[in-house]
Amino acid sequence: MVKNFVYFVLFVLAVIAAAELIGIQSFTIGSMTISMLPLVFAIAIAMILALPFLRKGILKKIYSKKNVDFASKYLIFIMLPLMARYGSDVAPQIREILQVGWVFIIQEIGNLGTVLFGLPIAILIGLRREAIGATLGLGREGELAYISEKYTLESPEGRGVISLYVIGTLFGTMFFSIFAPILLDFGIRVEALAMASGVGSGSMMSAASATLVARVPEMENTILAYASASQLLTSFIGTFTMVFLAAPLQQVVYKFLVRGDKK
């Protein structure tokens, strides 16, 4: 057991080292320049090595259910240093942030978008109770905790939120790394994009803000401060928005769309 865990830790360090050696890679599509972060390459490497036909020998031990469950369970502790980093980024720009503080508050209304737009689409493609877990939010730690407490993770709602959590972890970072610079090329202000980076996911926020910094390095402090402040507010206020606004609204919309479901 200890030997397998050591292999697991060494594998993680090797993937991180390989991703850092690749570094930030940029490529141009038309007038748009897209930057890919080391985090994206780390996810891609881990995904490729997890393919069934490659998962043999040591890799089979590394990707054992016990190791995967361990990584998932203690992910929140790994994110704590990142949360401390958010605070250090916010403090130097606190005056500037307070001047536009109301914008950050209004931004939280965007958390209802997954219910208003995502839930009808989920129902349309055939999901039922799974849609409740999948569309309560972005399926990060807050939604995972709420759904697991209310329905348990073995329920259809639990399967929905777990599925979204996995998809967000695998593809969310890649999407944000690409989408943020594309919107920048469409003329959207970098401050607005930095605010929009804080969606409640540390990895997605880091990916979006880092690609913006790569494109506009002279505004690095402002970008990181706005993104970090938005992330902190989303993590805090977003919890109340989810519990008191998103969840009740979701139940109303779900019952309207799926009349036959009596649960």
PDB file of C-alpha atoms in Angstrom:
ATOM      1  CA  MET A   1       0.000   0.000   0.000  1.00  0.00           C
ATOM      2  CA  VAL A   2       2.780   2.433   0.990  1.00  0.00           C
ATOM      3  CA  LYS A   3       4.726   1.493  -2.129  1.00  0.00           C
ATOM      4  CA  ASN A   4       1.748   2.275  -4.363  1.00  0.00           C
ATOM      5  CA  PHE A   5       1.282   5.643  -2.654  1.00  0.00           C
ATOM      6  CA  VAL A   6       4.958   6.491  -3.226  1.00  0.00           C
ATOM      7  CA  TYR A   7       4.542   5.650  -6.920  1.00  0.00           C
ATOM      8  CA  PHE A   8       1.477   7.902  -6.962  1.00  0.00           C
ATOM      9  CA  VAL A   9       3.345  10.880  -5.444  1.00  0.00           C
ATOM     10  CA  LEU A  10       6.345  10.425  -7.754  1.00  0.00           C
ATOM     11  CA  PHE A  11       3.999  10.197 -10.748  1.00  0.00           C
ATOM     12  CA  VAL A  12       2.305  13.474  -9.773  1.00  0.00           C
ATOM     13  CA  LEU A  13       5.677  15.211  -9.401  1.00  0.00           C
ATOM     14  CA  ALA A  14       6.816  13.843 -12.768  1.00  0.00           C
ATOM     15  CA  VAL A  15       3.676  15.108 -14.517  1.00  0.00           C
ATOM     16  CA  ILE A  16       4.094  18.543 -12.913  1.00  0.00           C
ATOM     17  CA  ALA A  17       7.763  18.666 -13.945  1.00  0.00           C
ATOM     18  CA  ALA A  18       6.906  17.678 -17.535  1.00  0.00           C
ATOM     19  CA  ALA A  19       4.176  20.328 -17.721  1.00  0.00           C
ATOM     20  CA  GLU A  20       6.494  23.020 -16.354  1.00  0.00           C
ATOM     21  CA  LEU A  21       9.179  22.052 -18.878  1.00  0.00           C
ATOM     22  CA  ILE A  22       6.627  22.516 -21.670  1.00  0.00           C
ATOM     23  CA  GLY A  23       5.763  25.919 -20.159  1.00  0.00           C
ATOM     24  CA  ILE A  24       3.283  28.406 -21.596  1.00  0.00           C
ATOM     25  CA  GLN A  25       2.715  27.731 -25.283  1.00  0.00           C
ATOM     26  CA  SER A  26       0.991  30.259 -27.545  1.00  0.00           C
ATOM     27  CA  PHE A  27      -0.401  29.801 -31.020  1.00  0.00           C
ATOM     28  CA  THR A  28      -2.271  32.077 -33.387  1.00  0.00           C
ATOM     29  CA  ILE A  29      -5.578  31.454 -35.144  1.00  0.00           C
ATOM     30  CA  GLY A  30      -6.305  34.348 -37.449  1.00  0.00           C
ATOM     31  CA  SER A  31      -6.068  37.495 -35.341  1.00  0.00           C
ATOM     32  CA  MET A  32      -6.429  35.600 -32.058  1.00  0.00           C
ATOM     33  CA  THR A  33      -3.532  34.410 -29.927  1.00  0.00           C
ATOM     34  CA  ILE A  34      -4.328  31.555 -27.554  1.00  0.00           C
ATOM     35  CA  SER A  35      -2.042  30.697 -24.653  1.00  0.00           C
ATOM     36  CA  MET A  36      -1.948  27.208 -23.152  1.00  0.00           C
ATOM     37  CA  LEU A  37      -0.769  26.978 -19.535  1.00  0.00           C
ATOM     38  CA  PRO A  38       1.329  24.217 -17.935  1.00  0.00           C
ATOM     39  CA  LEU A  39      -1.789  23.263 -15.964  1.00  0.00           C
ATOM     40  CA  VAL A  40      -3.530  22.358 -19.225  1.00  0.00           C
ATOM     41  CA  PHE A  41      -0.635  20.129 -20.279  1.00  0.00           C
ATOM     42  CA  ALA A  42      -0.555  18.469 -16.843  1.00  0.00           C
ATOM     43  CA  ILE A  43      -4.243  17.564 -17.183  1.00  0.00           C
ATOM     44  CA  ALA A  44      -3.739  16.339 -20.755  1.00  0.00           C
ATOM     45  CA  ILE A  45      -0.759  14.143 -19.797  1.00  0.00           C
ATOM     46  CA  ALA A  46      -2.624  12.618 -16.843  1.00  0.00           C
ATOM     47  CA  MET A  47      -5.696  11.977 -19.031  1.00  0.00           C
ATOM     48  CA  ILE A  48      -3.692  10.279 -21.796  1.00  0.00           C
ATOM     49  CA  LEU A  49      -1.802   8.038 -19.376  1.00  0.00           C
ATOM     50  CA  ALA A  50      -5.128   7.020 -17.796  1.00  0.00           C
ATOM     51  CA  LEU A  51      -6.399   5.497 -21.060  1.00  0.00           C
ATOM     52  CA  PRO A  52      -7.256   1.795 -20.520  1.00  0.00           C
ATOM     53  CA  PHE A  53      -4.740   0.430 -23.062  1.00  0.00           C
ATOM     54  CA  LEU A  54      -1.913   2.384 -21.378  1.00  0.00           C
ATOM     55  CA  ARG A  55      -2.991   1.753 -17.780  1.00  0.00           C
ATOM     56  CA  LYS A  56      -0.823  -1.302 -17.161  1.00  0.00           C
ATOM     57  CA  GLY A  57       1.957  -2.229 -14.758  1.00  0.00           C
ATOM     58  CA  ILE A  58       2.920   0.700 -12.533  1.00  0.00           C
ATOM     59  CA  LEU A  59       0.317   2.953 -14.168  1.00  0.00           C
ATOM     60  CA  LYS A  60      -2.402   0.514 -13.122  1.00  0.00           C
ATOM     61  CA  LYS A  61      -1.236   0.839  -9.520  1.00  0.00           C
ATOM     62  CA  ILE A  62      -0.998   4.624  -9.782  1.00  0.00           C
ATOM     63  CA  TYR A  63      -4.537   4.914 -11.152  1.00  0.00           C
ATOM     64  CA  SER A  64      -5.994   2.516  -8.602  1.00  0.00           C
ATOM     65  CA  LYS A  65      -9.396   3.389  -7.159  1.00  0.00           C
ATOM     66  CA  LYS A  66      -7.832   4.021  -3.753  1.00  0.00           C
ATOM     67  CA  ASN A  67      -5.395   6.612  -5.142  1.00  0.00           C
ATOM     68  CA  VAL A  68      -8.095   8.293  -7.215  1.00  0.00           C
ATOM     69  CA  ASP A  69     -10.415   8.484  -4.191  1.00  0.00           C
ATOM     70  CA  PHE A  70      -7.558   9.878  -2.085  1.00  0.00           C
ATOM     71  CA  ALA A  71      -6.790  12.607  -4.632  1.00  0.00           C
ATOM     72  CA  SER A  72     -10.448  13.585  -4.872  1.00  0.00           C
ATOM     73  CA  LYS A  73     -10.995  13.591  -1.100  1.00  0.00           C
ATOM     74  CA  TYR A  74      -8.033  15.828  -0.265  1.00  0.00           C
ATOM     75  CA  LEU A  75      -8.233  18.169  -3.247  1.00  0.00           C
ATOM     76  CA  ILE A  76      -9.618  20.942  -1.033  1.00  0.00           C
ATOM     77  CA  PHE A  77      -6.457  20.910   1.134  1.00  0.00           C
ATOM     78  CA  ILE A  78      -4.286  21.303  -1.941  1.00  0.00           C
ATOM     79  CA  MET A  79      -6.312  24.414  -2.850  1.00  0.00           C
ATOM     80  CA  LEU A  80      -5.737  26.157   0.519  1.00  0.00           C
ATOM     81  CA  PRO A  81      -2.358  27.729  -0.435  1.00  0.00           C
ATOM     82  CA  LEU A  82      -4.038  29.052  -3.585  1.00  0.00           C
ATOM     83  CA  MET A  83      -6.744  30.704  -1.464  1.00  0.00           C
ATOM     84  CA  ALA A  84      -4.006  32.384   0.598  1.00  0.00           C
ATOM     85  CA  ARG A  85      -2.466  33.604  -2.654  1.00  0.00           C
ATOM     86  CA  TYR A  86      -5.813  35.180  -3.604  1.00  0.00           C
ATOM     87  CA  GLY A  87      -5.715  37.292  -0.460  1.00  0.00           C
ATOM     88  CA  SER A  88      -2.188  38.519  -1.153  1.00  0.00           C
ATOM     89  CA  ASP A  89      -3.224  39.520  -4.688  1.00  0.00           C
ATOM     90  CA  VAL A  90      -6.327  41.394  -3.515  1.00  0.00           C
ATOM     91  CA  ALA A  91      -4.780  43.446  -0.701  1.00  0.00           C
ATOM     92  CA  PRO A  92      -2.515  45.773  -2.784  1.00  0.00           C
ATOM     93  CA  GLN A  93      -5.442  46.696  -5.080  1.00  0.00           C
ATOM     94  CA  ILE A  94      -8.147  46.900  -2.405  1.00  0.00           C
ATOM     95  CA  ARG A  95      -9.035  50.578  -3.027  1.00  0.00           C
ATOM     96  CA  GLU A  96      -9.518  50.062  -6.729  1.00  0.00           C
ATOM     97  CA  ILE A  97     -11.588  46.942  -6.069  1.00  0.00           C
ATOM     98  CA  LEU A  98     -13.848  48.699  -3.529  1.00  0.00           C
ATOM     99  CA  GLN A  99     -14.607  51.434  -6.063  1.00  0.00           C
ATOM    100  CA  VAL A 100     -16.255  48.871  -8.330  1.00  0.00           C
ATOM    101  CA  GLY A 101     -17.407  46.544  -5.554  1.00  0.00           C
ATOM    102  CA  TRP A 102     -21.061  46.676  -6.638  1.00  0.00           C
ATOM    103  CA  VAL A 103     -20.074  45.110  -9.956  1.00  0.00           C
ATOM    104  CA  PHE A 104     -18.694  42.060  -8.167  1.00  0.00           C
ATOM    105  CA  ILE A 105     -21.972  41.707  -6.225  1.00  0.00           C
ATOM    106  CA  ILE A 106     -24.127  41.948  -9.370  1.00  0.00           C
ATOM    107  CA  GLN A 107     -21.874  39.398 -11.030  1.00  0.00           C
ATOM    108  CA  GLU A 108     -23.169  36.799  -8.564  1.00  0.00           C
ATOM    109  CA  ILE A 109     -26.526  36.880 -10.379  1.00  0.00           C
ATOM    110  CA  GLY A 110     -24.663  35.053 -13.137  1.00  0.00           C
ATOM    111  CA  ASN A 111     -24.647  31.981 -10.881  1.00  0.00           C
ATOM    112  CA  LEU A 112     -28.309  31.554 -11.771  1.00  0.00           C
ATOM    113  CA  GLY A 113     -27.418  31.071 -15.436  1.00  0.00           C
ATOM    114  CA  THR A 114     -26.791  27.343 -15.018  1.00  0.00           C
ATOM    115  CA  VAL A 115     -30.370  26.950 -13.764  1.00  0.00           C
ATOM    116  CA  LEU A 116     -32.061  29.255 -16.277  1.00  0.00           C
ATOM    117  CA  PHE A 117     -30.171  28.015 -19.338  1.00  0.00           C
ATOM    118  CA  GLY A 118     -28.459  24.756 -18.377  1.00  0.00           C
ATOM    119  CA  LEU A 119     -31.434  22.994 -16.757  1.00  0.00           C
ATOM    120  CA  PRO A 120     -33.793  23.241 -19.779  1.00  0.00           C
ATOM    121  CA  ILE A 121     -31.024  21.964 -22.071  1.00  0.00           C
ATOM    122  CA  ALA A 122     -30.247  19.076 -19.686  1.00  0.00           C
ATOM    123  CA  ILE A 123     -33.937  18.111 -19.634  1.00  0.00           C
ATOM    124  CA  LEU A 124     -34.102  18.424 -23.410  1.00  0.00           C
ATOM    125  CA  ILE A 125     -31.253  15.948 -23.943  1.00  0.00           C
ATOM    126  CA  GLY A 126     -32.862  13.382 -21.664  1.00  0.00           C
ATOM    127  CA  LEU A 127     -31.565  13.975 -18.124  1.00  0.00           C
ATOM    128  CA  ARG A 128     -34.054  13.964 -15.258  1.00  0.00           C
ATOM    129  CA  ARG A 129     -33.051  14.035 -11.581  1.00  0.00           C
ATOM    130  CA  GLU A 130     -29.385  13.983 -12.678  1.00  0.00           C
ATOM    131  CA  ALA A 131     -29.999  17.442 -14.136  1.00  0.00           C
ATOM    132  CA  ILE A 132     -30.523  18.872 -10.644  1.00  0.00           C
ATOM    133  CA  GLY A 133     -26.994  17.959  -9.603  1.00  0.00           C
ATOM    134  CA  ALA A 134     -25.513  18.896 -12.953  1.00  0.00           C
ATOM    135  CA  THR A 135     -27.043  22.386 -13.262  1.00  0.00           C
ATOM    136  CA  LEU A 136     -27.104  23.788  -9.725  1.00  0.00           C
ATOM    137  CA  GLY A 137     -23.813  25.545 -10.496  1.00  0.00           C
ATOM    138  CA  LEU A 138     -20.451  24.749 -12.016  1.00  0.00           C
ATOM    139  CA  GLY A 139     -20.295  21.533 -10.038  1.00  0.00           C
ATOM    140  CA  ARG A 140     -17.378  22.556  -7.865  1.00  0.00           C
ATOM    141  CA  GLU A 141     -16.825  21.935  -4.136  1.00  0.00           C
ATOM    142  CA  GLY A 142     -19.812  24.040  -2.959  1.00  0.00           C
ATOM    143  CA  GLU A 143     -22.344  22.293  -5.182  1.00  0.00           C
ATOM    144  CA  LEU A 144     -20.746  18.918  -4.458  1.00  0.00           C
ATOM    145  CA  ALA A 145     -21.133  19.452  -0.704  1.00  0.00           C
ATOM    146  CA  TYR A 146     -24.737  20.710  -1.007  1.00  0.00           C
ATOM    147  CA  ILE A 147     -25.918  17.857  -3.239  1.00  0.00           C
ATOM    148  CA  SER A 148     -24.102  15.198  -1.222  1.00  0.00           C
ATOM    149  CA  GLU A 149     -25.698  16.435   2.008  1.00  0.00           C
ATOM    150  CA  LYS A 150     -29.221  16.787   0.595  1.00  0.00           C
ATOM    151  CA  TYR A 151     -29.437  13.809  -1.758  1.00  0.00           C
ATOM    152  CA  THR A 152     -26.223  11.724  -1.176  1.00  0.00           C
ATOM    153  CA  LEU A 153     -23.741  11.025  -3.970  1.00  0.00           C
ATOM    154  CA  GLU A 154     -25.360   7.645  -4.725  1.00  0.00           C
ATOM    155  CA  SER A 155     -28.581   9.375  -5.833  1.00  0.00           C
ATOM    156  CA  PRO A 156     -29.323  10.509  -9.419  1.00  0.00           C
ATOM    157  CA  GLU A 157     -28.659  14.090  -8.264  1.00  0.00           C
ATOM    158  CA  GLY A 158     -25.325  12.945  -6.835  1.00  0.00           C
ATOM    159  CA  ARG A 159     -24.358  11.273 -10.102  1.00  0.00           C
ATOM    160  CA  GLY A 160     -25.183  14.514 -11.891  1.00  0.00           C
ATOM    161  CA  VAL A 161     -22.951  16.713  -9.746  1.00  0.00           C
ATOM    162  CA  ILE A 162     -20.107  14.156  -9.727  1.00  0.00           C
ATOM    163  CA  SER A 163     -20.231  13.958 -13.520  1.00  0.00           C
ATOM    164  CA  LEU A 164     -20.046  17.727 -13.843  1.00  0.00           C
ATOM    165  CA  TYR A 165     -17.232  17.891 -11.288  1.00  0.00           C
ATOM    166  CA  VAL A 166     -15.160  15.428 -13.296  1.00  0.00           C
ATOM    167  CA  ILE A 167     -15.898  17.146 -16.618  1.00  0.00           C
ATOM    168  CA  GLY A 168     -15.071  20.547 -15.136  1.00  0.00           C
ATOM    169  CA  THR A 169     -11.793  19.260 -13.727  1.00  0.00           C
ATOM    170  CA  LEU A 170     -10.774  17.666 -17.028  1.00  0.00           C
ATOM    171  CA  PHE A 171     -11.988  20.229 -19.555  1.00  0.00           C
ATOM    172  CA  GLY A 172     -12.925  23.411 -17.666  1.00  0.00           C
ATOM    173  CA  THR A 173      -9.343  24.604 -17.339  1.00  0.00           C
ATOM    174  CA  MET A 174      -8.674  24.030 -21.030  1.00  0.00           C
ATOM    175  CA  PHE A 175     -11.861  25.883 -21.988  1.00  0.00           C
ATOM    176  CA  PHE A 176     -11.046  28.915 -19.836  1.00  0.00           C
ATOM    177  CA  SER A 177      -7.456  29.002 -21.095  1.00  0.00           C
ATOM    178  CA  ILE A 178      -8.790  29.333 -24.631  1.00  0.00           C
ATOM    179  CA  PHE A 179     -11.982  31.351 -24.130  1.00  0.00           C
ATOM    180  CA  ALA A 180     -10.578  34.292 -22.133  1.00  0.00           C
ATOM    181  CA  PRO A 181      -8.037  35.448 -24.766  1.00  0.00           C
ATOM    182  CA  ILE A 182     -10.623  34.941 -27.536  1.00  0.00           C
ATOM    183  CA  LEU A 183     -12.993  37.367 -25.793  1.00  0.00           C
ATOM    184  CA  LEU A 184     -10.096  39.777 -25.315  1.00  0.00           C
ATOM    185  CA  ASP A 185      -9.598  39.826 -29.084  1.00  0.00           C
ATOM    186  CA  PHE A 186     -13.264  40.738 -29.492  1.00  0.00           C
ATOM    187  CA  GLY A 187     -12.586  43.999 -27.652  1.00  0.00           C
ATOM    188  CA  ILE A 188     -13.911  43.156 -24.171  1.00  0.00           C
ATOM    189  CA  ARG A 189     -12.038  45.061 -21.465  1.00  0.00           C
ATOM    190  CA  VAL A 190      -9.409  43.060 -19.637  1.00  0.00           C
ATOM    191  CA  GLU A 191     -10.795  44.158 -16.231  1.00  0.00           C
ATOM    192  CA  ALA A 192     -14.193  42.658 -17.107  1.00  0.00           C
ATOM    193  CA  LEU A 193     -12.586  39.407 -18.201  1.00  0.00           C
ATOM    194  CA  ALA A 194     -10.496  39.307 -15.027  1.00  0.00           C
ATOM    195  CA  MET A 195     -13.690  39.652 -12.968  1.00  0.00           C
ATOM    196  CA  ALA A 196     -15.371  36.952 -15.018  1.00  0.00           C
ATOM    197  CA  SER A 197     -12.445  34.606 -14.300  1.00  0.00           C
ATOM    198  CA  GLY A 198     -13.606  34.133 -10.709  1.00  0.00           C
ATOM    199  CA  VAL A 199     -16.348  31.568 -11.259  1.00  0.00           C
ATOM    200  CA  GLY A 200     -15.829  29.497  -8.117  1.00  0.00           C
ATOM    201  CA  SER A 201     -13.140  27.194  -9.488  1.00  0.00           C
ATOM    202  CA  GLY A 202      -9.549  27.859  -8.507  1.00  0.00           C
ATOM    203  CA  SER A 203      -8.106  26.021 -11.505  1.00  0.00           C
ATOM    204  CA  MET A 204     -10.396  27.740 -14.010  1.00  0.00           C
ATOM    205  CA  MET A 205      -9.715  31.154 -12.489  1.00  0.00           C
ATOM    206  CA  SER A 206      -5.964  30.556 -12.550  1.00  0.00           C
ATOM    207  CA  ALA A 207      -6.098  29.413 -16.175  1.00  0.00           C
ATOM    208  CA  ALA A 208      -8.149  32.383 -17.368  1.00  0.00           C
ATOM    209  CA  SER A 209      -6.219  35.040 -15.434  1.00  0.00           C
ATOM    210  CA  ALA A 210      -2.829  33.595 -16.399  1.00  0.00           C
ATOM    211  CA  THR A 211      -3.686  33.662 -20.109  1.00  0.00           C
ATOM    212  CA  LEU A 212      -4.859  37.265 -19.733  1.00  0.00           C
ATOM    213  CA  VAL A 213      -1.589  38.163 -17.982  1.00  0.00           C
ATOM    214  CA  ALA A 214       0.334  36.504 -20.816  1.00  0.00           C
ATOM    215  CA  ARG A 215      -1.519  38.721 -23.309  1.00  0.00           C
ATOM    216  CA  VAL A 216      -1.465  41.970 -21.253  1.00  0.00           C
ATOM    217  CA  PRO A 217       1.582  41.650 -18.962  1.00  0.00           C
ATOM    218  CA  GLU A 218       1.613  45.355 -18.078  1.00  0.00           C
ATOM    219  CA  MET A 219      -1.740  44.874 -16.259  1.00  0.00           C
ATOM    220  CA  GLU A 220      -0.691  41.793 -14.312  1.00  0.00           C
ATOM    221  CA  ASN A 221      -1.409  43.242 -10.857  1.00  0.00           C
ATOM    222  CA  THR A 222      -4.868  44.486 -11.846  1.00  0.00           C
ATOM    223  CA  ILE A 223      -5.810  41.218 -13.553  1.00  0.00           C
ATOM    224  CA  LEU A 224      -4.746  39.046 -10.630  1.00  0.00           C
ATOM    225  CA  ALA A 225      -6.383  41.354  -8.080  1.00  0.00           C
ATOM    226  CA  TYR A 226      -9.734  41.485  -9.918  1.00  0.00           C
ATOM    227  CA  ALA A 227      -9.731  37.753 -10.614  1.00  0.00           C
ATOM    228  CA  SER A 228      -8.811  36.890  -7.015  1.00  0.00           C
ATOM    229  CA  ALA A 229     -11.407  39.256  -5.537  1.00  0.00           C
ATOM    230  CA  SER A 230     -14.071  37.822  -7.816  1.00  0.00           C
ATOM    231  CA  GLN A 231     -13.059  34.282  -6.872  1.00  0.00           C
ATOM    232  CA  LEU A 232     -13.222  35.030  -3.150  1.00  0.00           C
ATOM    233  CA  LEU A 233     -16.643  36.655  -3.444  1.00  0.00           C
ATOM    234  CA  THR A 234     -17.958  33.834  -5.591  1.00  0.00           C
ATOM    235  CA  SER A 235     -16.733  31.257  -3.098  1.00  0.00           C
ATOM    236  CA  PHE A 236     -18.394  33.149  -0.215  1.00  0.00           C
ATOM    237  CA  ILE A 237     -21.490  34.928  -1.570  1.00  0.00           C
ATOM    238  CA  GLY A 238     -21.983  32.263  -4.225  1.00  0.00           C
ATOM    239  CA  THR A 239     -22.776  29.734  -1.488  1.00  0.00           C
ATOM    240  CA  PHE A 240     -25.710  31.850  -0.267  1.00  0.00           C
ATOM    241  CA  THR A 241     -26.811  32.513  -3.847  1.00  0.00           C
ATOM    242  CA  MET A 242     -26.835  28.778  -4.480  1.00  0.00           C
ATOM    243  CA  VAL A 243     -28.768  27.847  -1.318  1.00  0.00           C
ATOM    244  CA  PHE A 244     -31.320  30.688  -1.197  1.00  0.00           C
ATOM    245  CA  LEU A 245     -31.777  31.545  -4.883  1.00  0.00           C
ATOM    246  CA  ALA A 246     -30.450  28.892  -7.276  1.00  0.00           C
ATOM    247  CA  ALA A 247     -31.762  25.791  -5.454  1.00  0.00           C
ATOM    248  CA  PRO A 248     -35.377  27.051  -4.946  1.00  0.00           C
ATOM    249  CA  LEU A 249     -35.493  28.453  -8.490  1.00  0.00           C
ATOM    250  CA  GLN A 250     -34.189  25.155  -9.822  1.00  0.00           C
ATOM    251  CA  GLN A 251     -36.968  23.207  -8.102  1.00  0.00           C
ATOM    252  CA  VAL A 252     -39.623  25.498  -9.608  1.00  0.00           C
ATOM    253  CA  VAL A 253     -38.140  25.290 -13.115  1.00  0.00           C
ATOM    254  CA  TYR A 254     -37.650  21.511 -12.845  1.00  0.00           C
ATOM    255  CA  LYS A 255     -41.247  20.877 -11.757  1.00  0.00           C
ATOM    256  CA  PHE A 256     -42.486  23.076 -14.587  1.00  0.00           C
ATOM    257  CA  LEU A 257     -40.397  21.253 -17.192  1.00  0.00           C
ATOM    258  CA  VAL A 258     -40.904  17.726 -15.881  1.00  0.00           C
ATOM    259  CA  ARG A 259     -44.535  17.584 -14.818  1.00  0.00           C
ATOM    260  CA  GLY A 260     -44.563  13.821 -14.257  1.00  0.00           C
ATOM    261  CA  ASP A 261     -41.794  13.766 -11.629  1.00  0.00           C
ATOM    262  CA  LYS A 262     -43.397  13.809  -8.157  1.00  0.00           C
ATOM    263  CA  LYS A 263     -40.133  13.811  -6.141  1.00  0.00           C
TER     264      LYS A 263
END
